[in-house]
XYZ file of C-alpha atoms in Angstrom:
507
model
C 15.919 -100.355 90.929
C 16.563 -104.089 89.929
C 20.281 -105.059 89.525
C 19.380 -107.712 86.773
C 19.220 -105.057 83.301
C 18.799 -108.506 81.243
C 15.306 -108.839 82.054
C 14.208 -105.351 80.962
C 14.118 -106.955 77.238
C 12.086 -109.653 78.633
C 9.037 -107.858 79.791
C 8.508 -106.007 76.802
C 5.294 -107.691 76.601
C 4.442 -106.738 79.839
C 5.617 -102.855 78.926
C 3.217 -102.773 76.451
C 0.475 -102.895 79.034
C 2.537 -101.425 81.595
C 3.350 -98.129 79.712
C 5.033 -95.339 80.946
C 5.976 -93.805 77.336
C 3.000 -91.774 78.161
C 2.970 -87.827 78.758
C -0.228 -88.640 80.426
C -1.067 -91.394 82.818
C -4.831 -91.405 81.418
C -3.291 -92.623 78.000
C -2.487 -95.910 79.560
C -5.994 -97.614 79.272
C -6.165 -98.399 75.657
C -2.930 -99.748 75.446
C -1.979 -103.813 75.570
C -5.515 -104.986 76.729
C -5.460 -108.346 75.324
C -2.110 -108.954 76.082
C -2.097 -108.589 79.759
C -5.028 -110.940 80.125
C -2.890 -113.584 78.481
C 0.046 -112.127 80.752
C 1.461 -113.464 84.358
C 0.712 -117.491 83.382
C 3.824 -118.006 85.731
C 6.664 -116.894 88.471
C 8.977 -115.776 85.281
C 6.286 -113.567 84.136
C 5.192 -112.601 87.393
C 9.008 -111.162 88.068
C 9.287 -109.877 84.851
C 6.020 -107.425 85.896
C 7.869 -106.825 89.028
C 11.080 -105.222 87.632
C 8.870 -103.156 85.348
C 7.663 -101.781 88.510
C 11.253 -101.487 89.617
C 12.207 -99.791 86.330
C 10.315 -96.434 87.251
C 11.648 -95.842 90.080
C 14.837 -94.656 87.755
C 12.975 -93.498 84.887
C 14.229 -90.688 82.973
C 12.178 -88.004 80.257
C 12.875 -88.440 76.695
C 13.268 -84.194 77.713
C 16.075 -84.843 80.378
C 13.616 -84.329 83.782
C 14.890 -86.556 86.305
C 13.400 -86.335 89.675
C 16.690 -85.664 91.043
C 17.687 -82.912 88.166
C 14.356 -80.992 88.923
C 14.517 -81.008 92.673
C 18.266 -79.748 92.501
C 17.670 -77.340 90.394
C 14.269 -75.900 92.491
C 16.960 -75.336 95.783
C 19.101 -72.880 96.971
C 22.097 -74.825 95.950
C 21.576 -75.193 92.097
C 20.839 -72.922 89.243
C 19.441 -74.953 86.174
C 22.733 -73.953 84.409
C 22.704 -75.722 80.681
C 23.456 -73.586 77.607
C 20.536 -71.517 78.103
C 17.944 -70.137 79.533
C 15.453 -72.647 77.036
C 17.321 -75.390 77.599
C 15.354 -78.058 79.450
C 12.875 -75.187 80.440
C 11.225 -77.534 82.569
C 13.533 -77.256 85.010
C 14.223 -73.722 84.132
C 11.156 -72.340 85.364
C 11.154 -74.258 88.560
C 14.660 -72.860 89.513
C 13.882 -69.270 88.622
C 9.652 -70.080 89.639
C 8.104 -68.945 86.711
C 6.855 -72.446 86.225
C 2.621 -72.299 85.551
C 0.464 -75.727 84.843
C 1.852 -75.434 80.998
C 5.487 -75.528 81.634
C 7.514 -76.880 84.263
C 8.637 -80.660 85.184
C 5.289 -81.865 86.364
C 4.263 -83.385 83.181
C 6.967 -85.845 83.921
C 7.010 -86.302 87.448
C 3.147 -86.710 87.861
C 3.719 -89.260 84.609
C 6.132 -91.088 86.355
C 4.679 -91.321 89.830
C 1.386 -92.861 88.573
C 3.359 -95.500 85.858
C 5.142 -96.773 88.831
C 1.520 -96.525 90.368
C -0.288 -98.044 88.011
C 2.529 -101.155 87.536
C 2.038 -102.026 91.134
C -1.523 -102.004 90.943
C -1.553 -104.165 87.790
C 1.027 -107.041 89.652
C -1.064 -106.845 92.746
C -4.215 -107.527 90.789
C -2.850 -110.300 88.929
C -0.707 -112.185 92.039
C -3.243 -114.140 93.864
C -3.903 -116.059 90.014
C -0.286 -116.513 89.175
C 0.496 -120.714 90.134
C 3.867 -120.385 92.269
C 5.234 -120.679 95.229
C 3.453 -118.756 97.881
C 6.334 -117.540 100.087
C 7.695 -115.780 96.677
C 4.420 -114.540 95.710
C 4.200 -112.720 99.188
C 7.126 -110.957 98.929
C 6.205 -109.806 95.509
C 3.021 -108.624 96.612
C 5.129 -106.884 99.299
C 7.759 -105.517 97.150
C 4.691 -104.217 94.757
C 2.742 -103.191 97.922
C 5.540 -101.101 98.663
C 6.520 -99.507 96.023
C 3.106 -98.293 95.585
C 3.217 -96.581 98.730
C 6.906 -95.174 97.673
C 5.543 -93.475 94.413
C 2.731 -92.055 96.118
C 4.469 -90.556 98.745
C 6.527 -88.804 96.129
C 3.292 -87.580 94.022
C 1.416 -86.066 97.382
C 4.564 -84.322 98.442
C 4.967 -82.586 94.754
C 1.493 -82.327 94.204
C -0.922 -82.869 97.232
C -4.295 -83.431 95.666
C -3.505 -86.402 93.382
C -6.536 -89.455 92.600
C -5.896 -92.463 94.818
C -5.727 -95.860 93.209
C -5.583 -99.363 94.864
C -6.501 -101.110 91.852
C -6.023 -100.870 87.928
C -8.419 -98.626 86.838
C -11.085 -99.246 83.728
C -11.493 -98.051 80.664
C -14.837 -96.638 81.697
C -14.025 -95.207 85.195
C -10.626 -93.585 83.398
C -11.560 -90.047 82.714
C -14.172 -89.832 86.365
C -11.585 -90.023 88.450
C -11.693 -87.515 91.284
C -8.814 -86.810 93.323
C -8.419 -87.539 97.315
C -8.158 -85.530 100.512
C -4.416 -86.000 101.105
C -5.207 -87.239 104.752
C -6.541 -90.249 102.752
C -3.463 -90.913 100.375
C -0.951 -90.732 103.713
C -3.167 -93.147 105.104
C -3.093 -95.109 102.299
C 0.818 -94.765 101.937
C 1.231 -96.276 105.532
C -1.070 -98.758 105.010
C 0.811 -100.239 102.218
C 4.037 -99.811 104.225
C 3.067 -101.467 107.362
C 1.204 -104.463 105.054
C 4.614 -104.745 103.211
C 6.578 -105.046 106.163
C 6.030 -109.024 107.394
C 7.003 -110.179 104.075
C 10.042 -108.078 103.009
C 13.674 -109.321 103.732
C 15.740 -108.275 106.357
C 18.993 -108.029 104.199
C 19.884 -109.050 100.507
C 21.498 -111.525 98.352
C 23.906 -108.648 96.534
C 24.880 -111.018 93.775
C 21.372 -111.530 92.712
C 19.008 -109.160 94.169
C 20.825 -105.994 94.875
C 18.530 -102.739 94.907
C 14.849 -104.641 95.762
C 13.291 -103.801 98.728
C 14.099 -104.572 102.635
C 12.759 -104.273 105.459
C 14.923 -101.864 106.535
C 14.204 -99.408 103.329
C 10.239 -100.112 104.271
C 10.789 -98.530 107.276
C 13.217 -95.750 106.167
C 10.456 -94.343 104.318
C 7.474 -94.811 106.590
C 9.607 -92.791 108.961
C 9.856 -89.867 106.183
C 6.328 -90.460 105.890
C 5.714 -89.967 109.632
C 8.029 -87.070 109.548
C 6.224 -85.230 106.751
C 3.316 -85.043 108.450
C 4.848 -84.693 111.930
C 4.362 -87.607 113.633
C 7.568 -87.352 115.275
C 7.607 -90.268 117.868
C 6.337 -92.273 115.157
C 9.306 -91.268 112.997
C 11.819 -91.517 115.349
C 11.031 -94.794 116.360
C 11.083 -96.282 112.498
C 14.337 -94.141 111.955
C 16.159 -96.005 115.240
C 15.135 -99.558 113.839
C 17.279 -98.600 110.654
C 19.649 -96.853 111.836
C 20.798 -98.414 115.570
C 23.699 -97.477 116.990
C 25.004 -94.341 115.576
C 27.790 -95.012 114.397
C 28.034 -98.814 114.570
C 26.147 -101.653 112.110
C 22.717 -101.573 112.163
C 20.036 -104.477 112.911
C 19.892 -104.651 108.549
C 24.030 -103.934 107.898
C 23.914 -100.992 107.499
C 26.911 -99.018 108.418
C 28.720 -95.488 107.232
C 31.349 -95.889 105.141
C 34.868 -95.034 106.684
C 35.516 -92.284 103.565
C 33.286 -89.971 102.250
C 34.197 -89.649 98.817
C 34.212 -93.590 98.485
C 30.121 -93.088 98.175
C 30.494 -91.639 94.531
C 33.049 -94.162 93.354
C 31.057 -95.452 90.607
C 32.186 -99.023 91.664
C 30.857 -98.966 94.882
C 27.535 -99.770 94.501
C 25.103 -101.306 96.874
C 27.631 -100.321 99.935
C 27.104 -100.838 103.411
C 25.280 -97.442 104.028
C 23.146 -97.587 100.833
C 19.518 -98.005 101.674
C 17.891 -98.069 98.229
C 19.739 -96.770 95.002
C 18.729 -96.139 91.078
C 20.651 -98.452 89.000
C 21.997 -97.650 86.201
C 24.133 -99.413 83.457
C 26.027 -98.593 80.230
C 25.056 -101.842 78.497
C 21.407 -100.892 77.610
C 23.228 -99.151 74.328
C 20.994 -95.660 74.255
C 20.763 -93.594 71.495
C 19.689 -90.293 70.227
C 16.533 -92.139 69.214
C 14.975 -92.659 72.403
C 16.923 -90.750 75.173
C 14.200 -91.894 77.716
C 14.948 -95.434 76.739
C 18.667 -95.649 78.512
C 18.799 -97.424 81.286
C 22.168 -95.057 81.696
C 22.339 -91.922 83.870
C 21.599 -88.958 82.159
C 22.793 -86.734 85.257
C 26.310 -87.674 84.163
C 26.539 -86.220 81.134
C 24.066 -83.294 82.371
C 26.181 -81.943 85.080
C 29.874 -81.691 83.216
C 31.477 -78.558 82.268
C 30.793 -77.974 78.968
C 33.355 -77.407 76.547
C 36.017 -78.942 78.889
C 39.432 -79.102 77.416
C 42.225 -80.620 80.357
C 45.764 -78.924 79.286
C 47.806 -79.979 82.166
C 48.696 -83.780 82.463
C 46.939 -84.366 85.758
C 43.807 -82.104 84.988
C 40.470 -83.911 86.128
C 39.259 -86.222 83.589
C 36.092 -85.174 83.141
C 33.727 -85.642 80.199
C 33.142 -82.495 78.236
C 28.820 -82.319 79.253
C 26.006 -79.841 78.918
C 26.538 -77.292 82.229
C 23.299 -78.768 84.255
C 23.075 -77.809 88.039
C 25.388 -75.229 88.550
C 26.244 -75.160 92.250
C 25.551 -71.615 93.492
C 27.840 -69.302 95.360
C 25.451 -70.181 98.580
C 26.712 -73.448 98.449
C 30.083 -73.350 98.054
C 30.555 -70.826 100.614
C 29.056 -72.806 103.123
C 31.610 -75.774 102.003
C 34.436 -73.920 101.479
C 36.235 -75.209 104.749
C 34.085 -78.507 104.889
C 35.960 -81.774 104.428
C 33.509 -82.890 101.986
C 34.233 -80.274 99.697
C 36.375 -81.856 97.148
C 34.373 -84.573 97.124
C 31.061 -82.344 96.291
C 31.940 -79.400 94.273
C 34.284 -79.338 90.740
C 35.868 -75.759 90.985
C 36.598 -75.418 87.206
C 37.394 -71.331 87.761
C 40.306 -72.538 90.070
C 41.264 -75.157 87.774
C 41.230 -72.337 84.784
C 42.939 -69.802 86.654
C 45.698 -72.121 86.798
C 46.260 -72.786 83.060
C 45.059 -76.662 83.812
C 42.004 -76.388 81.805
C 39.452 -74.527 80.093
C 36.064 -74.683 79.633
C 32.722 -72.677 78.437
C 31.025 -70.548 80.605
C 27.392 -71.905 79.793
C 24.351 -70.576 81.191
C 24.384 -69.977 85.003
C 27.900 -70.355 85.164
C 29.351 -69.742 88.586
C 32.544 -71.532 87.614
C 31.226 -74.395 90.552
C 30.221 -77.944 89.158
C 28.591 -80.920 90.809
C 31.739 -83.299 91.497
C 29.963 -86.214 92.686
C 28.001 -86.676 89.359
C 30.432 -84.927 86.735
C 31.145 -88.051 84.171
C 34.618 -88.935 84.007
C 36.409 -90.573 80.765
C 37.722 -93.483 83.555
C 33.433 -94.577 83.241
C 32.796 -94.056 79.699
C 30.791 -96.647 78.062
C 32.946 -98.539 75.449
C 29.888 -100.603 73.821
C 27.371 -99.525 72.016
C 25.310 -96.718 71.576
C 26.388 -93.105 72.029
C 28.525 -92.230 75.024
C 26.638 -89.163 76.857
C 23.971 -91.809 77.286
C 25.410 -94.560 78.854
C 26.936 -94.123 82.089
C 26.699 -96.584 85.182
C 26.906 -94.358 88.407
C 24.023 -95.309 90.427
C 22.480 -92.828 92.254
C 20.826 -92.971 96.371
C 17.574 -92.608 97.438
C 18.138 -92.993 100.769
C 21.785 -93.415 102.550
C 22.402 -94.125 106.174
C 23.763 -90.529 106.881
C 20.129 -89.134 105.548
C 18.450 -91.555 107.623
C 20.717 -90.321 110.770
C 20.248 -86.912 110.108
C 16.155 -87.559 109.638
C 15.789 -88.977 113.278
C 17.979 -86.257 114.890
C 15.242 -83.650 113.102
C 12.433 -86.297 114.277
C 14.273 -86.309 117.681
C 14.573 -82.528 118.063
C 11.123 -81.001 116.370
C 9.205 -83.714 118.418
C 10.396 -85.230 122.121
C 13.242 -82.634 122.200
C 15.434 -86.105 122.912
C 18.632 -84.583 122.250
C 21.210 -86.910 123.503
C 20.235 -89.705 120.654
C 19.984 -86.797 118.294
C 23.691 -85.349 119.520
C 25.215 -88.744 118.665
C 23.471 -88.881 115.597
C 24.802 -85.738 114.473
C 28.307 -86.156 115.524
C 27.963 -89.651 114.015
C 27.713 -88.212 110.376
C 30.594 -85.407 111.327
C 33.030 -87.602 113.023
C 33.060 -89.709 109.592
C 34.684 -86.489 107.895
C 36.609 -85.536 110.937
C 34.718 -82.383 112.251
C 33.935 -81.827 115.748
C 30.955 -82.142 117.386
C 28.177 -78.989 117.139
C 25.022 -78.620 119.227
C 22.108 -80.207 118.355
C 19.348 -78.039 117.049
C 17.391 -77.835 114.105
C 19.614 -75.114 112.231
C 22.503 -77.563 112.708
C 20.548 -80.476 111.403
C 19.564 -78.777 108.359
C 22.833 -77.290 108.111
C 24.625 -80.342 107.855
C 21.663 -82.475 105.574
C 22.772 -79.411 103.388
C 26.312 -80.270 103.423
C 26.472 -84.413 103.674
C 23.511 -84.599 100.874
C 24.498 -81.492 98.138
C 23.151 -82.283 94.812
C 21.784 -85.337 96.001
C 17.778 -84.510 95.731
C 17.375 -83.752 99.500
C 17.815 -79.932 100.419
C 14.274 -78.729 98.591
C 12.157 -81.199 100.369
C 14.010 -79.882 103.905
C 13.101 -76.407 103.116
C 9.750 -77.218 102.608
C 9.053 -79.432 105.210
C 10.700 -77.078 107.666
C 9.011 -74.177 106.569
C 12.436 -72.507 105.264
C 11.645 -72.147 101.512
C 10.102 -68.991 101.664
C 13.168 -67.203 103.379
C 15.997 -69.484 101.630
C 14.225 -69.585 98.136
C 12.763 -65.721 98.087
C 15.669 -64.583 95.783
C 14.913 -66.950 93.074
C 11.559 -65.677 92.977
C 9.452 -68.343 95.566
C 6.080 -67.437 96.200
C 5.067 -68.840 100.096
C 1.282 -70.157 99.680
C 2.476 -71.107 96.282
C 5.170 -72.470 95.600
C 5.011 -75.221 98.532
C 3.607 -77.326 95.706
C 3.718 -78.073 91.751
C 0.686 -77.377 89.345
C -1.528 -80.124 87.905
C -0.020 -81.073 84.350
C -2.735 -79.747 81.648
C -3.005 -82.706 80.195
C -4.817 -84.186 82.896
C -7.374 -81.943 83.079
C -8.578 -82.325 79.952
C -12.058 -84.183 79.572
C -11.350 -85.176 82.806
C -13.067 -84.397 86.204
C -9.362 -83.519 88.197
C -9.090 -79.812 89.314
C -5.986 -77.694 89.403
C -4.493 -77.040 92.295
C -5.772 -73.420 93.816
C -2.364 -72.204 94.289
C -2.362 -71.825 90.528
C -5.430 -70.578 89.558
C -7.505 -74.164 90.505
C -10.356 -74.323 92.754
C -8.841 -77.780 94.234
């Protein structure tokens, strides 16, 4: 998402037609007609519609569902924690699966897909009018281009049979939509990767265009788009542009960073191994008034231990926060010995057991807390607004180590090419000072599981893999159901879409 929070204020014209307060993406038609048509007169405007497309790609519910929040709490690695078993039950019922199309987080995520969506497809429409210079308005076309592609690939994963749009859609054509084969949106999602591509920019300016597209995040994604459907070559071959010489600095920069735990420093944004990260920023002053109007990170707050009183001087400093994400036994078992450990995983038991703290044992409690995202008094916001909804961490989409770890699994499932795959796996271990492990597919996973905890990755690898039904079975996964999330209600209503079959649909 955009570095430059000053010009979110600035579009609010354009956000009026560019809505994404919406629980439904249908609602969007009657809202700002007139306005857009007087809209994108110049380049200002033109970026200003841009960073509204940006702006999804971090957006948050005004009911706490984050992308990142829901997928965590769907693995093996997170319960859904909080002070209940009703609190946030969106994300509830997809960690225990009792989610059905009335309750669970696809209201938001199918909302936020098609806003970002529906912003790119607005832009795009109005570009070729807009009088500027036509080098810029190519690489906003490709930046829009793209991120089209990026929130579709994101809304066919979760939901598979989802309408395909290419253009804004009428006020007449809004409720006959009909949704696609999925062959067609993956061929759609590649198309408007491999258009983007030409007119994207190698590397970045930092100090005035940190977190917009690259060339090298265009192709980090087409690879995960090859590798979903299992077009390994094709994977493998977008995943080697990115990443180069394991271990070295890529063709784009990109390079791992020497320590671990120097990734979650909340000052270290936009590092040499970040591909694409969510901004975030504790000057946007949020409120209780509209909690999905920060432009701060909600996980912060989310995942601290609630109640947390520090008795001993050199306790932790962590916020006192809402017990989100609980990090399951699983998981801290399988990092007990790793390096990355401390770095991951906040054991508050430990902690307690040694008079340093206290804290209260909310829902879920397994006395394990997500480190990397647990706020910290050092990063409270001092301005205004209320403090649990302004912090600054940004969070990754994509890293370098993911991208590694992606063309080893490209690598293995497809050619079997396992030298390139070894030295991309020892690559990612040598940085925390473990030895080298054969190459397979177990060991892949394995160690996405530990390099990428709470970081949005592990339920996508279980499905893709076909591992969710064995890993997930004891929080109640259903295989042939649970692969994919129900259509929201709302959007079947007076509408032509179908459920899904998987949950009761004909789709």
């Amino acid at each position: 998402m955009l570095k430059h929070k000053k010009y979110l204020a600035a579009i609010a014209l354009a956000a009026m037609t560019l809505s994404s307060c919406s629980e439904d993406f249908l609602e969007i038609k009657p809202r700002g007609t007139d306005l857009e048509s007087n809209y994108y007169q110049n380049q200002e405007e033109a970026f200003n519609g841009l960073v509204a497309v940006y702006d999804v790609v971090g957006m948050q519910s005004g009911g706490y569902v984050t992308k990142l929040t829901a997928l965590n709490s769907a693995s093996d690695d997170h319960f859904a924690g909080g002070g209940g078993p009703n609190d946030v039950t969106s994300i509830q019922v997809w960690s225990n699966y009792t989610l059905d199309p009335a309750t669970g987080p696809q209201g938001d995520l199918w909302s936020k897909g098609f806003s970002g969506v529906f912003r790119a497809n607005v832009l795009l429409q109005k570009l070729p009018d807009v009088p500027m210079d036509e080098a810029l308005k190519a690489r906003y076309r490709a930046e829009a281009t793209f991120l089209r592609a990026y929130f579709y690939f994101d809304l066919v994963r979760l939901f598979e049979n989802v309408p395909l749009f290419t253009e804004p859609v009428s006020t007449s054509e809004m409720y006959d939509v009909l949704q696609a084969d999925p062959a067609e949106v993956y061929a759609q999602i590649e198309a408007d990767i491999l258009a983007a591509l030409p007119d994207l920019p190698a590397q970045l300016n930092l100090e005035t265009e940190a977190g917009r597209a690259t060339e090298g995040l265009a192709r980090a994604v087409l690879g995960k788009v090859y590798l979903e459907q299992e077009k390994f070559p094709q994977a493998a071959e977008q995943f080697e542009m990115v990443n180069g010489t394991p271990g070295g600095t890529s063709q784009y920069g990109y390079k791992l960073l020497d320590n671990y735990a120097d990734l979650f420093e909340v000052d270290n944004k936009y590092n040499s191994e970040s591909i694409f990260e969510v901004s975030y920023t504790n000057t946007s002053n949020g409120d209780w008034g509209c909690v999905g109007c920060t432009e701060g990170n909600l996980l912060n707050i989310m995942v601290g231990p609630r109640g947390y009183n520090p008795i001993a001087e050199n306790a932790p400093d962590y916020v006192s926060g809402w017990s989100f994400l609980t990090v399951t036994e699983g998981l801290y078992e399988a990092m007990k010995n790793d390096p990355r450990k401390s770095a991951t995983i906040a054991d508050l038991d430990s902690l307690e057991n040694a008079g340093a703290v206290t804290y209260e044992k909310g829902y879920n409690n397994t006395g394990y807390f997500l480190e990397k995202f647990a706020g910290r008094q050092k990063d409270r916001s001092t301005g205004g607004g209320v403090m649990e909804l302004n912090f600054r961490q940004n969070i990754y989409e994509i890293r370098l180590a993911d991208s590694y770890l992606l063309e080893a699994e490209a690598l293995v499932r497809g050619s079997g090419n396992t030298s390139r795959a070894q030295d991309l796996l020892d690559a990612v271990r040598a940085r925390v000072g473990l030895p080298s492990v054969p190459v397979t597919i177990d060991s892949i996973l394995e160690e996405r599981r530990l390099e990428l905890a709470g970081e949005g990755h592990r339920w996508f690898d279980l499905i893709r893999n076909g591992r969710a039904a064995e890993v997930l079975a004891s929080k109640g996964f259903v295989a042939g159901k649970h692969e994919i999330l129900p259509i929201p209600l709302l959007e079947l209503d007076n509408t032509l879409i179908e459920q899904n079959q998987e949950y009761g649909g004909t789709k």
